[in-house]
Amino acid sequence: MFRNKAFSLLKLIPLMSGQSNVAYKFIHPAIASPGHRCHRSVEHRQRYTMCPDSAGGRPISAPQTKVMAEEELPGVLILDIGGTHGVLENLAALLKKHFHLITMKEFLENKKEMSKKIQSVFVFECRPAIDRELLESLPNLKVIGNSGVGVDHLDLKMISNFGVKVTNTPHAVADSTADIGMTLMLASARRLVEGCQIAISPDTRYFAVDWLGVEVTRATLGIIGMGSIGYKVAQRARAFNMRILYHNRNRRRKEEEKAVGAHYCEKMEDLLQQSDFVMLVVNLTPETHKLIGKKELGLMKPTATLINISRGAVIDQDALVEALRNKVIRAAALDVTYPEPLPRDHPLLKLNNIIISPHIGTATVQAIHMMAEEAIANMLAVLNGQPIPSEVFPK
Amino acid sequence: MSKKVQAIYLWWHKPVIDKELLQSLPNLKVIANSGVGMDHLDLKLVASFGVKMANAPCAVSSSTADTGMALLLASARRLVEGYHIAISSGIEYREADFLGVEVTGATLGIIGMGSIGYKIALRAKAFEMNILYHNRTQRKEHEEQAVGATYCKKIDNLLQQADFVMVVVSLTPQTHKLIGKRELELMKPTATLINISRGAVVDQEALVTALQTGVIRAAALDVTYPEPLPRDHTLLKLKNIIITPHLGIKTDKATYMITEEAVENILAALNGLPIPSEVLPS
């Protein structure tokens, strides 16, 4: 099974004798597992063990948590355990090791007593929603630990005004999300979903020989947004001999470009015009809202495929419907839409040159577990006044 | 017409080459296959008529490797199931416990490390997969090192360790039903079987049982026996399987390149030159 399953990513650190404190350090999976053959870049590893906002890059000192009875553990608010939108059972068990777990139902039934205990909120699949009313009712709230890297569902300014910190989980999501990007690209190019339907359809008598997809090997992939996830996509695509173009706010270092054979396109238009596959891997911000609209789709090749693993709102969905209907582009594959899920009568659901997946970017047994661990480490760091591995600040 | 035919270009195993056809074509010099598999041809029979045969190994390998990776990823991440949830009129949204399994860092066991198998290893390496392989012969050390692959002399060792087992062999009497009840039971219950070889390399009845009883997690087949399967076949009804209609090399570029390769082989044969991809009966 996945190698890291045997390890907790929260390593208990023995302290000096005589101390009754327990301390935890978040070990990045790259260095957690002995013998794990991992080729993550050294730079990435260093970024992890150095506190991002400490001058001179001091190593993270372990958060100190007093050994406490269970009820004295800091309270963490979650929506629910199990059910459609609740935290998974095994994640709840993980949280219970470090926190006093309080569900929304328990909180609402006993606001007076519970509100003081809640020092943190674990946001899982964007729930619970963080609004002003909730923030006002939690006087001792110090941190919102988000499971996942995107925080566009959180009003960062408002939360900051309450003196509450927000953290995300950039490290735990990167591999799974890059993998989903590759999955969607390959599935769309080779018409995999359509093919499955043909293979099992009661009407199929034979497999048509003129039924073709498009080649991935040696095609041109344009990556819009070359952060950690975008870079991992590039690493994977390179192994398919793909020609890689990228567009990013900032240009990557030469060695990084060379390592994946990526060419920088300062103008997004150049990338759009040359790519066979365009993959969106940006954060959702006011600048990237409807980044891909009618004009951008018009610049793409009619044989090109658009893949979105960012957020639905990065694409103008109405423009996409038109582009797909009129064959302005060949096809699209979306792991994300706006909203999620789409209304059942939305035109995107009726097109035959689109694949939509239900936001499964990090939906693996291993990734979900790693995200919870990364969130826990971040929340504990805040509560213990230690340097925070992945804090997110309002603009 | 019979005197004019000097070459046959086989497209998706047709026309069928039998004794009658061979006898009716006195000037036939070469049969060029579009694709690499030759299991549909009676090599000895064709050779006995003095007709040469060629396949198209170069054009297929990348496209087939891509198909293998597409199936591996789609199965691991439950893409097809997810798609149906996303577009279905009934279900509101996926449950939080709709989870697939991780590909990055997992162990891939490649059975058959020819050109296609090797290209799969190159691709899998970029996903930081731990690669094991089983082959008739061990590859050279530098080839193994380039993809970080470890040789498993015994297929059992590969089956016991792999999270994903990919079958990439030619169909021969030795590989017929290579993966049967015994092999499936050696695999992990969390493992996925991917077949991009030929349907007959897997014992389909044993696979049905293995999938139904959770002996393995899932399977993804680009090939079956026969193709297509009868519409009432049990494999079509299982939830933990993806079947694709022999995608193999079905892309615009690959089909063009295959034809170019076949033309090259045919012209070489007709001009009495060495044939680039000649296939001889064993």
XYZ file of C-alpha atoms in Angstrom, chain A residues 9 19 46 50 71 82 111 113 149 162 164 171 181 195 197 206 231 238 241 255 279 291 295 299 317 349 357 388:
28
model
C 3.272 12.555 9.754
C 10.134 17.934 30.903
C 14.195 22.954 2.261
C 12.350 26.347 7.056
C -11.216 17.427 28.101
C -19.611 10.976 8.751
C -23.417 27.373 22.835
C -20.359 26.188 27.386
C -4.952 24.464 -0.536
C -11.295 38.934 14.265
C -8.021 34.654 13.683
C 2.007 20.070 0.510
C -4.702 16.798 -14.153
C -15.056 4.460 -24.965
C -19.836 3.608 -22.702
C -18.287 -4.214 -33.055
C 5.376 22.085 -11.771
C 7.764 15.474 -19.666
C 7.798 13.608 -24.376
C 17.349 25.260 -13.694
C -4.177 23.062 -18.286
C -9.256 34.191 -16.855
C -11.285 35.624 -26.414
C -7.150 31.858 -29.532
C -18.629 28.783 -18.283
C -23.880 18.456 -18.684
C -15.481 14.916 -12.547
C 3.199 28.342 11.281
